[in-house]
Coordinates of C-alpha atoms and ligand atoms in Angstrom, one line a residue:
M1 CA 10.1 -49.7 -11.0
S2 CA 13.6 -49.8 -8.9
V3 CA 14.4 -49.7 -5.4
R4 CA 16.2 -46.4 -6.0
E5 CA 13.0 -44.8 -8.0
D6 CA 10.9 -46.2 -5.0
L7 CA 13.2 -44.8 -2.5
R8 CA 12.9 -41.2 -4.2
D9 CA 9.3 -41.6 -4.5
A10 CA 8.5 -42.4 -0.8
L11 CA 11.4 -39.2 0.2
A12 CA 9.1 -36.7 -2.2
D13 CA 5.7 -37.9 -0.2
E14 CA 7.4 -37.6 2.8
R15 CA 8.4 -33.6 2.0
R16 CA 4.9 -33.4 0.6
V17 CA 3.1 -34.7 3.3
P18 CA 4.2 -32.8 6.7
R19 CA 5.1 -34.7 10.1
P20 CA 2.3 -35.1 12.1
P21 CA 1.9 -32.6 15.1
E22 CA 2.2 -33.7 18.7
P23 CA -0.5 -34.0 21.1
A24 CA -1.5 -30.8 22.6
A25 CA -4.4 -29.0 23.9
M26 CA -5.7 -25.5 22.2
V27 CA -7.3 -23.1 24.6
I28 CA -9.4 -20.8 22.3
F29 CA -10.2 -17.4 24.3
G30 CA -13.5 -16.0 22.8
A31 CA -15.0 -19.6 22.4
S32 CA -18.7 -18.8 22.2
G33 CA -17.5 -15.6 19.5
D34 CA -18.1 -15.3 15.8
L35 CA -14.1 -16.1 14.6
T36 CA -14.4 -19.8 16.7
A37 CA -17.6 -21.1 15.5
R38 CA -16.6 -19.6 11.7
K39 CA -13.3 -20.0 11.2
L40 CA -11.6 -21.8 13.9
V41 CA -13.6 -25.0 14.7
P42 CA -14.0 -25.3 11.1
A43 CA -10.6 -25.3 10.1
L44 CA -9.8 -28.0 13.0
Y45 CA -12.5 -30.2 11.8
D46 CA -11.3 -30.0 8.1
L47 CA -7.8 -31.1 9.8
A48 CA -9.7 -34.0 11.8
A49 CA -11.1 -35.2 8.5
A50 CA -7.9 -35.3 6.7
R51 CA -6.1 -36.8 9.7
R52 CA -3.7 -34.6 10.6
L53 CA -4.6 -33.7 14.3
P54 CA -2.6 -36.1 17.1
M55 CA -4.5 -38.5 18.5
G56 CA -3.9 -36.7 22.0
F57 CA -5.6 -33.3 21.2
A58 CA -8.2 -31.2 22.7
V59 CA -9.9 -27.9 22.6
V60 CA -10.9 -25.8 25.6
G61 CA -13.3 -23.0 24.8
V62 CA -13.2 -20.4 27.3
S63 CA -16.1 -17.4 27.6
R64 CA -18.1 -16.0 30.0
T65 CA -21.5 -17.3 28.6
K66 CA -22.3 -20.4 30.7
M67 CA -22.7 -23.6 28.7
S68 CA -21.7 -27.4 29.5
H69 CA -19.1 -28.9 27.4
E70 CA -22.3 -30.7 25.3
Q71 CA -24.0 -27.2 24.6
F72 CA -20.8 -26.0 23.4
R73 CA -20.2 -29.1 21.1
E74 CA -24.2 -28.6 19.9
R75 CA -23.4 -24.6 19.0
L76 CA -20.5 -25.7 17.0
R77 CA -21.9 -28.8 15.2
G78 CA -25.0 -26.1 14.2
S79 CA -22.6 -23.6 13.1
L80 CA -20.3 -26.5 10.8
E81 CA -23.8 -27.4 9.1
R82 CA -24.9 -24.0 8.1
H83 CA -22.1 -22.9 7.2
R84 CA -20.9 -25.8 5.1
P85 CA -23.4 -28.4 5.0
Q86 CA -21.6 -30.2 1.8
N87 CA -18.3 -30.9 3.9
F88 CA -19.8 -32.3 7.2
S89 CA -19.8 -36.1 8.1
E90 CA -21.6 -37.6 11.1
E91 CA -18.9 -39.8 11.2
V92 CA -15.7 -37.5 11.6
W93 CA -17.9 -34.9 13.7
E94 CA -18.4 -38.1 16.0
S95 CA -15.1 -38.7 16.8
F96 CA -14.1 -34.5 16.8
S97 CA -16.6 -33.8 18.9
R98 CA -15.3 -36.1 21.4
S99 CA -12.3 -33.3 21.7
L100 CA -14.2 -30.4 22.4
F101 CA -14.6 -29.0 26.2
Y102 CA -15.6 -25.8 27.2
L103 CA -14.8 -23.7 30.3
P104 CA -17.1 -20.8 31.2
G105 CA -14.8 -18.0 32.9
D106 CA -14.3 -14.3 32.6
S107 CA -10.6 -14.2 31.1
R108 CA -10.1 -11.2 33.4
L109 CA -10.3 -12.9 36.9
P110 CA -7.6 -15.0 38.1
E111 CA -10.1 -17.6 39.3
T112 CA -10.5 -18.6 35.5
Y113 CA -6.8 -19.5 35.1
E114 CA -7.0 -21.4 38.3
E115 CA -9.9 -23.7 36.9
L116 CA -8.0 -23.8 33.3
R117 CA -4.7 -25.3 35.3
D118 CA -6.3 -28.0 36.8
F119 CA -8.4 -28.8 33.6
L120 CA -5.4 -29.1 31.5
K121 CA -3.5 -31.3 34.1
R122 CA -6.9 -33.6 33.8
L123 CA -6.6 -33.7 29.9
D124 CA -3.0 -34.4 29.8
A125 CA -3.5 -37.5 32.0
E126 CA -7.4 -38.7 30.7
R127 CA -6.5 -37.4 26.8
G128 CA -3.0 -37.7 26.5
T129 CA -2.5 -34.0 25.5
G130 CA 1.1 -34.4 26.5
G131 CA 1.3 -31.1 28.6
N132 CA 1.4 -29.0 25.3
R133 CA -0.3 -25.8 25.3
I134 CA -1.6 -23.3 22.6
F135 CA -3.7 -20.5 23.9
Y136 CA -5.4 -18.6 21.1
L137 CA -6.6 -15.4 21.8
A138 CA -9.9 -15.0 19.9
S139 CA -11.6 -12.6 22.1
S140 CA -11.7 -8.8 21.9
P141 CA -8.5 -7.0 21.2
S142 CA -8.8 -5.1 24.5
L143 CA -8.3 -8.3 26.4
F144 CA -5.1 -9.7 24.9
A145 CA -2.9 -8.0 27.2
P146 CA -5.3 -8.7 30.2
T147 CA -5.3 -12.1 29.2
V148 CA -1.8 -13.0 28.4
G149 CA -0.8 -11.0 32.0
R150 CA -3.2 -13.6 33.9
L151 CA -1.3 -16.3 31.8
G152 CA 2.1 -15.4 33.3
E153 CA 0.9 -15.2 36.7
A154 CA -0.9 -18.5 36.7
G155 CA 2.5 -20.0 35.6
L156 CA 0.7 -21.3 32.2
S157 CA 3.2 -19.3 29.6
R158 CA 6.2 -21.3 31.2
E159 CA 7.4 -24.6 29.4
E160 CA 8.0 -27.9 31.4
D161 CA 9.5 -30.7 30.6
G162 CA 10.2 -30.8 27.1
S163 CA 7.0 -29.5 26.5
Y164 CA 5.7 -26.5 24.5
V165 CA 3.6 -23.3 25.0
R166 CA 2.5 -21.1 22.5
L167 CA 0.7 -18.0 22.4
V168 CA -1.6 -17.1 18.9
V169 CA -2.3 -13.3 18.4
E170 CA -5.3 -12.2 16.4
K171 CA -5.6 -9.5 14.4
P172 CA -5.7 -6.0 14.9
F173 CA -2.8 -6.3 16.4
G174 CA -3.0 -2.7 18.4
R175 CA -4.2 0.3 16.7
D176 CA -1.2 2.0 15.9
L177 CA 2.6 2.3 16.5
E178 CA 2.7 2.9 20.1
S179 CA -0.1 0.6 21.0
A180 CA 1.5 -2.6 19.0
R181 CA 4.7 -1.4 20.9
R182 CA 3.3 -2.0 24.0
L183 CA 1.3 -4.8 23.0
N184 CA 4.2 -6.5 21.9
A185 CA 5.8 -5.7 25.4
D186 CA 3.0 -6.9 27.3
L187 CA 3.4 -10.3 25.3
L188 CA 7.3 -10.7 25.8
R189 CA 6.7 -10.2 29.5
H190 CA 5.4 -13.7 29.8
F191 CA 6.3 -15.3 26.6
R192 CA 9.2 -15.5 24.4
E193 CA 9.3 -14.1 20.9
D194 CA 9.5 -17.7 19.5
Q195 CA 6.4 -18.6 21.5
I196 CA 4.2 -16.0 20.1
Y197 CA 2.2 -16.4 16.4
R198 CA 0.2 -13.0 15.3
I199 CA -2.0 -14.3 12.8
D200 CA -2.7 -12.9 9.4
H201 CA -5.2 -15.2 7.5
Y202 CA -4.0 -14.0 4.4
L203 CA -0.5 -15.7 4.7
G204 CA -2.6 -19.0 5.0
K205 CA -4.2 -18.3 1.6
E206 CA -2.4 -21.0 -1.5
T207 CA -2.4 -17.9 -3.7
V208 CA -0.5 -15.5 -1.3
Q209 CA 2.3 -18.2 -0.7
N210 CA 2.0 -19.0 -4.6
I211 CA 3.6 -15.4 -5.3
L212 CA 6.7 -17.2 -3.6
A213 CA 6.6 -19.7 -5.8
L214 CA 6.0 -17.7 -8.6
R215 CA 9.1 -15.4 -8.0
F216 CA 11.4 -17.9 -6.5
A217 CA 10.8 -21.2 -8.2
N218 CA 10.8 -19.7 -11.9
G219 CA 14.0 -18.5 -13.5
I220 CA 11.8 -16.2 -16.0
F221 CA 10.5 -13.4 -13.5
E222 CA 13.3 -12.6 -11.5
P223 CA 15.6 -11.1 -14.5
V224 CA 12.4 -8.5 -14.8
W225 CA 11.2 -8.0 -11.2
N226 CA 12.7 -4.6 -10.8
Q227 CA 12.7 -1.1 -12.0
H228 CA 14.5 -1.6 -15.2
Y229 CA 11.9 -3.1 -16.3
V230 CA 8.6 -2.4 -13.9
D231 CA 6.7 0.6 -14.6
H232 CA 4.4 0.4 -11.6
V233 CA 2.6 -2.0 -9.3
Q234 CA -1.0 -2.2 -8.0
I235 CA -2.5 -4.2 -5.4
T236 CA -6.3 -4.1 -5.0
V237 CA -8.1 -5.7 -2.1
A238 CA -11.8 -4.9 -2.8
E239 CA -14.9 -5.9 -1.4
D240 CA -18.7 -6.1 -2.6
I241 CA -19.8 -6.4 0.9
G242 CA -20.2 -3.8 3.5
I243 CA -19.5 -4.1 7.3
E244 CA -21.8 -7.1 7.5
G245 CA -23.0 -6.0 10.9
R246 CA -20.0 -5.3 12.5
G247 CA -20.5 -1.6 13.1
A248 CA -19.4 -1.2 16.4
F249 CA -15.7 -3.0 15.5
Y250 CA -15.2 -1.0 11.9
E251 CA -16.1 2.1 13.7
E252 CA -12.9 1.8 15.5
A253 CA -11.0 0.4 12.8
G254 CA -11.9 1.7 9.5
A255 CA -10.3 0.2 5.9
L256 CA -6.3 1.3 7.0
R257 CA -6.0 -0.6 10.1
D258 CA -8.5 -3.6 9.0
I259 CA -7.0 -4.1 5.6
V260 CA -3.9 -2.3 4.8
Q261 CA -2.0 -2.6 8.1
N262 CA -2.2 -5.9 8.0
H263 CA -3.4 -8.0 4.6
M264 CA -2.1 -5.3 2.3
M265 CA 1.5 -4.6 3.9
Q266 CA 1.8 -8.5 3.7
L267 CA 0.9 -8.6 -0.1
L268 CA 3.5 -5.5 -0.8
C269 CA 6.1 -7.6 1.3
L270 CA 6.0 -10.7 -0.6
T271 CA 5.8 -9.0 -3.9
A272 CA 8.6 -6.7 -3.5
M273 CA 11.0 -9.3 -1.0
E274 CA 14.5 -10.4 -2.0
P275 CA 14.7 -14.2 -2.3
P276 CA 15.1 -15.6 1.3
V277 CA 17.9 -18.0 2.0
A278 CA 15.3 -20.6 2.7
F279 CA 11.6 -21.0 3.3
D280 CA 11.8 -20.9 7.3
A281 CA 10.4 -18.5 9.6
E282 CA 13.6 -16.0 10.4
P283 CA 14.8 -15.6 6.9
V284 CA 11.3 -15.0 4.9
R285 CA 10.4 -12.3 7.8
D286 CA 13.9 -10.7 7.8
E287 CA 13.3 -10.1 4.0
K288 CA 9.9 -8.7 4.9
V289 CA 11.2 -6.7 7.6
K290 CA 13.9 -5.2 5.1
V291 CA 10.8 -3.9 2.7
L292 CA 8.9 -2.5 5.4
S293 CA 11.6 -0.7 6.5
A294 CA 12.6 0.8 3.3
V295 CA 9.0 2.2 2.2
R296 CA 9.7 5.9 2.2
P297 CA 7.7 7.7 5.1
L298 CA 4.7 9.0 4.0
P299 CA 4.7 13.3 4.5
E300 CA 2.3 13.8 7.6
E301 CA 1.6 17.3 6.6
R302 CA 1.2 16.2 2.6
V303 CA -0.6 13.3 3.5
E304 CA -3.5 14.3 0.6
E305 CA -0.9 13.7 -1.9
V306 CA 0.1 10.3 -1.4
A307 CA -3.2 8.9 0.4
V308 CA -6.8 8.9 -0.3
R309 CA -10.0 7.9 1.6
G310 CA -13.6 7.3 1.2
Q311 CA -17.0 6.5 2.5
Y312 CA -19.4 4.5 0.6
G313 CA -22.9 6.1 0.4
R314 CA -26.1 4.4 -0.6
G315 CA -25.7 2.6 -4.2
W316 CA -26.4 -0.2 -5.9
I317 CA -24.5 -4.1 -6.0
W318 CA -25.0 -6.7 -8.3
G319 CA -28.6 -5.4 -9.0
E320 CA -29.6 -4.8 -5.5
E321 CA -29.9 -1.0 -3.7
V322 CA -27.7 -1.3 -0.7
A323 CA -27.1 1.1 2.4
G324 CA -24.8 3.6 2.8
Y325 CA -22.0 3.2 5.6
R326 CA -23.7 6.0 7.8
E327 CA -26.9 3.9 7.7
E328 CA -25.5 0.9 8.9
E329 CA -26.5 -0.7 12.4
G330 CA -23.6 0.6 15.2
V331 CA -22.3 3.5 12.7
S332 CA -22.6 7.0 13.8
P333 CA -24.5 9.3 11.5
D334 CA -21.7 11.7 11.3
S335 CA -18.9 8.9 11.0
T336 CA -15.8 10.0 9.7
T337 CA -14.7 6.5 9.6
E338 CA -12.7 5.4 6.2
T339 CA -14.3 2.5 4.0
Y340 CA -11.9 2.9 1.3
A341 CA -8.2 3.7 1.5
A342 CA -5.9 4.1 -1.4
L343 CA -2.1 4.9 -1.0
K344 CA 1.1 5.5 -3.0
L345 CA 3.9 4.2 -1.8
Y346 CA 7.8 3.9 -2.8
I347 CA 10.2 1.1 -1.8
D348 CA 13.5 3.0 -1.7
N349 CA 16.2 0.1 -2.4
W350 CA 18.7 -0.8 -5.2
R351 CA 15.8 -3.2 -6.8
W352 CA 12.5 -0.6 -6.8
A353 CA 13.7 2.7 -6.7
G354 CA 11.7 5.1 -8.3
V355 CA 8.7 2.6 -9.0
P356 CA 5.2 3.4 -7.4
F357 CA 3.4 0.7 -5.7
Y358 CA -0.3 1.9 -5.8
V359 CA -2.2 0.0 -3.1
R360 CA -6.3 0.2 -2.6
T361 CA -9.2 -1.4 -0.5
G362 CA -12.6 -0.8 -0.5
K363 CA -15.8 -2.4 1.2
R364 CA -19.2 -2.3 -1.4
L365 CA -16.7 -1.8 -4.7
P366 CA -18.3 -3.6 -7.4
K367 CA -17.0 -6.9 -6.9
K368 CA -14.8 -8.9 -4.5
V369 CA -11.1 -9.3 -6.0
T370 CA -7.8 -9.2 -4.6
E371 CA -5.1 -9.1 -7.3
I372 CA -1.6 -7.9 -7.6
A373 CA -0.8 -6.0 -11.2
I374 CA 2.7 -5.8 -12.0
R375 CA 2.7 -3.3 -15.1
F376 CA 5.9 -3.8 -17.2
K377 CA 7.6 -0.4 -19.4
P378 CA 6.9 -0.4 -22.8
T379 CA 9.5 -1.6 -25.4
P380 CA 11.5 1.0 -26.0
H381 CA 10.3 1.6 -29.7
T382 CA 7.8 -0.6 -31.7
P383 CA 7.6 -1.2 -35.7
F384 CA 3.9 -1.8 -35.8
A385 CA 0.8 0.1 -35.5
R386 CA -1.1 -0.6 -31.9
A387 CA -4.5 -1.2 -31.3
A388 CA -6.6 1.3 -29.6
G389 CA -6.6 -0.4 -25.7
A390 CA -3.1 -1.9 -26.5
E391 CA -1.3 -2.0 -23.5
P392 CA 2.0 -3.2 -22.3
N393 CA 2.8 -6.0 -20.6
V394 CA 1.0 -6.7 -17.3
L395 CA 1.7 -9.8 -15.2
V396 CA -1.7 -10.0 -12.9
I397 CA -1.4 -12.3 -9.7
R398 CA -5.0 -12.8 -8.9
I399 CA -5.2 -13.9 -5.4
Q400 CA -9.1 -14.3 -5.4
P401 CA -11.6 -15.3 -6.8
E402 CA -10.5 -17.1 -10.4
E403 CA -7.4 -17.9 -8.4
G404 CA -4.4 -17.9 -11.1
I405 CA -2.0 -15.7 -13.0
S406 CA -2.7 -13.8 -16.1
L407 CA -0.4 -12.3 -18.5
K408 CA -1.0 -9.4 -20.8
I409 CA 0.9 -9.8 -24.0
G410 CA 1.1 -8.1 -27.3
A411 CA -0.1 -10.4 -30.2
K412 CA -0.8 -9.8 -34.1
I413 CA -4.3 -9.3 -35.1
P414 CA -5.1 -11.9 -37.7
G415 CA -5.8 -10.2 -41.0
A416 CA -4.1 -8.0 -43.8
G417 CA -1.5 -5.2 -42.3
F418 CA 0.2 -5.8 -39.1
E419 CA -1.6 -4.2 -36.3
V420 CA -0.6 -5.4 -32.5
G421 CA -3.2 -5.8 -29.7
S422 CA -3.6 -6.9 -26.1
V423 CA -4.1 -10.6 -25.2
N424 CA -4.3 -12.7 -22.0
M425 CA -2.5 -15.7 -21.2
D426 CA -4.5 -17.4 -18.2
L427 CA -3.6 -19.8 -16.0
L428 CA -6.0 -20.9 -13.7
Y429 CA -4.8 -22.4 -10.4
G430 CA -7.6 -24.5 -9.7
T431 CA -7.7 -26.7 -12.7
A432 CA -3.9 -26.8 -12.7
F433 CA -3.9 -29.4 -9.9
L434 CA -5.8 -32.5 -8.5
E435 CA -5.4 -31.7 -4.9
E436 CA -8.0 -29.4 -2.6
V437 CA -7.3 -26.4 -2.0
P438 CA -7.2 -25.9 2.3
E439 CA -8.8 -23.0 3.7
A440 CA -6.5 -20.2 5.3
Y441 CA -6.8 -21.0 8.8
Q442 CA -6.5 -24.5 8.5
R443 CA -3.1 -24.2 7.3
L444 CA -2.1 -21.9 9.6
L445 CA -3.7 -24.3 12.4
L446 CA -1.3 -26.9 11.3
D447 CA 1.8 -24.7 10.8
L448 CA 1.0 -23.6 14.6
M449 CA 0.8 -27.3 15.9
L450 CA 3.9 -27.8 14.3
G451 CA 5.9 -24.9 15.2
D452 CA 6.2 -23.5 12.0
A453 CA 6.2 -19.7 12.3
T454 CA 7.1 -18.9 8.5
L455 CA 3.4 -17.6 7.5
F456 CA 3.0 -15.8 11.1
I457 CA 4.1 -12.1 12.0
R458 CA 7.3 -11.4 13.7
A459 CA 7.3 -8.5 16.5
D460 CA 9.2 -5.9 14.3
E461 CA 7.2 -6.9 11.5
A462 CA 3.9 -5.8 12.9
E463 CA 5.8 -2.6 14.3
A464 CA 7.2 -1.8 10.8
A465 CA 3.8 -1.9 9.1
W466 CA 2.6 0.5 11.6
S467 CA 5.5 3.0 11.2
I468 CA 4.5 3.4 7.8
L469 CA 0.8 4.2 8.3
D470 CA 1.0 6.2 11.4
P471 CA 1.5 9.7 9.7
V472 CA -1.7 8.9 7.5
L473 CA -3.3 7.5 10.8
R474 CA -2.7 10.9 12.3
A475 CA -3.6 13.2 9.8
W476 CA -6.8 11.3 8.8
S477 CA -7.7 11.4 12.6
E478 CA -8.0 15.1 11.9
A479 CA -9.2 15.9 8.9
R480 CA -13.3 16.4 9.0
D481 CA -14.4 15.4 5.7
V482 CA -14.2 11.9 4.1
P483 CA -14.9 12.1 0.5
A484 CA -17.9 10.0 -0.4
Y485 CA -18.4 7.4 -3.1
P486 CA -21.6 5.5 -4.2
A487 CA -21.9 1.5 -3.4
G488 CA -21.1 -0.5 -6.2
S489 CA -18.5 2.2 -7.8
W490 CA -14.5 1.8 -7.6
G491 CA -14.3 4.5 -5.2
P492 CA -13.8 7.7 -4.7
E493 CA -12.7 10.4 -7.8
E494 CA -10.2 11.7 -5.7
A495 CA -8.7 8.0 -5.7
E496 CA -8.9 8.4 -9.9
E497 CA -6.8 11.8 -9.6
L498 CA -3.7 9.9 -7.7
L499 CA -3.2 7.9 -10.7
R500 CA -4.1 10.7 -13.0
R501 CA -1.5 13.1 -11.8
D502 CA 1.0 10.3 -12.7
G503 CA -0.4 9.7 -16.0
R504 CA -1.6 6.3 -15.0
R505 CA -4.8 4.8 -14.1
W506 CA -6.2 1.8 -11.8
R507 CA -7.3 -1.3 -13.5
R508 CA -10.9 -2.6 -13.8
P509 CA -10.4 -6.3 -12.7
Ligands
NDP1 N1 -15.0 -12.8 13.0 C1 -14.2 -12.8 12.2 O1 -14.4 -13.1 10.9 C2 -12.7 -12.5 12.5 C3 -12.1 -12.0 13.7 N2 -11.1 -11.4 13.9 C4 -10.7 -11.2 15.6 O2 -10.9 -12.2 16.5 C5 -11.0 -11.7 17.7 C6 -12.9 -12.1 18.0 O3 -13.2 -11.7 16.6 P1 -14.9 -12.1 16.9 O4 -15.2 -13.8 17.6 O5 -15.3 -11.4 15.6 O6 -15.8 -11.4 18.2 P2 -16.8 -11.8 18.9 O7 -17.5 -10.6 19.2 O8 -17.9 -12.4 18.0 O9 -16.5 -12.6 20.3 C7 -15.7 -12.3 21.4 C8 -15.5 -13.3 22.2 O10 -15.1 -12.9 23.6 C9 -15.3 -13.2 24.6 N3 -15.5 -12.8 25.6 C10 -15.6 -11.2 25.6 N4 -15.3 -10.5 27.0 C11 -15.1 -11.9 27.6 C12 -14.4 -11.9 29.1 N5 -14.3 -10.7 29.8 N6 -13.8 -13.0 29.5 C13 -14.0 -14.0 28.2 N7 -14.6 -14.0 27.1 C14 -14.9 -12.7 26.8 C15 -17.2 -13.4 24.1 O11 -17.7 -14.5 24.8 P3 -18.4 -13.9 26.2 O12 -19.6 -12.9 25.7 O13 -19.6 -15.5 26.2 O14 -17.6 -13.9 27.3 C16 -16.7 -13.7 22.6 O15 -16.8 -15.2 22.6 C17 -11.1 -10.3 17.4 O16 -10.0 -9.9 17.6 C18 -11.2 -10.1 15.9 O17 -10.8 -8.7 15.6 C19 -10.0 -11.4 13.0 C20 -10.5 -12.0 11.6 C21 -11.5 -12.1 11.4
LIG2 O1 -9.1 -9.2 8.1 C1 -10.2 -9.3 7.4 O2 -10.4 -9.8 6.1 C2 -12.1 -10.0 5.4 C3 -11.3 -10.1 4.2 O3 -11.1 -11.3 4.4 P1 -11.0 -12.5 3.1 O4 -10.2 -13.5 3.4 O5 -12.4 -12.7 2.4 O6 -10.6 -11.7 1.7 C4 -12.6 -8.4 5.8 O7 -13.9 -8.7 5.1 C5 -12.8 -7.9 7.0 O8 -13.3 -6.6 7.4 C6 -11.6 -8.1 7.6 O9 -11.5 -7.8 9.1

């Protein structure tokens, strides 16, 4: 191999393996909670196993439960062993666990922050965390603003001597446009926008990022990715699980707030946006905001024409009988919270004029599947007979499971005569590359430490997503009846009708 080739390969490797993050202390508010144990600490552990954490790194957990550092570590070890026994290594844990610390405290009280400030200073001196701080809001959303207020008052949001301070905000980001605006204003009182990382774990999924690669790293899709060729788009986030013991949370949220406002709006943006000039935070987020701003406002007084909701009743999933939503723990017996939502959206811009985007999500549907299906227009004329069930081209981007891409094309059915049927060309993402696919939180936490906000939500983006849904939220808050659907079905009959009116039907993924 020539020196020139050696150099080329070394540069390519450098681009693929990002630079290591700077030393830092990550403070997690809500450290005794579910998210910390199931997602955040396992993701940090995976980064440690992959040697992606800096030498001077520490986690400081904060919540009210009284625990010592050692008890905190034992609790997290138990969770790692329980949830991912195959990934657990005693050696990695031994060194990683030494970077875990715990500080009992109420995040509403100023004294918690005095103790925290002193503790962080000690970590800088003893563990080499370098004065860099990440504050992760993983407690209940009602504590987001008060916690940020206290951080600001304690001077902990201020950056000193070339060090950074970053703030991570979990979902849900508000519960409507007004509360999201208020929350943004509360955060921006103490942190600059470029210090704030609003998280949506869908953006950490490799297959979600792959939407951009598919669209903008291939020349063949872009020319047909518009209203000249696309008949309509269907985005589905279906779950077979119910609310998994989160009744109190879900009663306040519902499908629209829990999934549509964040994950589905992100999928919509990545599918519909214009090519960004660079894969950097501002250009990517500018393009997403343009899509959200171009979504035609939904008419509050005629919401039923464009939006359908539903609530699951008793039914069968994978051969097992399951309870209805109103029978779940923490749910009111006359609850009107939606566990299913479907919308018809238009993006009024040059590329998408007149193309409907149908989006749907639901709990207790027949299977877990997230996909984006681009349905192309039929050919203007066909000289062949079409077999029953033959369809125009459909490009399906499968986000999960069986991650990959499938293109439905017309092909001659073997034999005498000339009849055309539909066949699928499938690419399975998992078999195409040898690399292990990182968990969404692993990717996002690494980007956060590297200061790359491309896969995080900007303030105006969160508000633009809420402003699309606000009319539906208002209309649904007044309606008394929610159409029921049996668990294990594809949702209420009204959702079928939404597409039937347009001469279309939902896919059965
Ligand atoms: N769990 C998940 O899979 C996901 C969660 N999220 C979001 O993450 C956040 C946390 O969710 P989750 O972990 O499930 O919630 P939990 O109810 O499991 O945890 C809440 C945490 O907040 C702490 N807490 C509550 N009040 C205070 C207080 N006054 N001061 C300090 N700590 C307090 C609790 O600890 P203590 O009682 O000891 O004080 C606990 O550690 C929420 O915003 C949620 O929407 C987002 C995506 C997925
Ligand atoms: O944010 C949430 O997402 C999960 C679904 O995430 P996925 O990665 O499993 O697709 C959903 O179950 C939960 O209700 C919601 O809060």
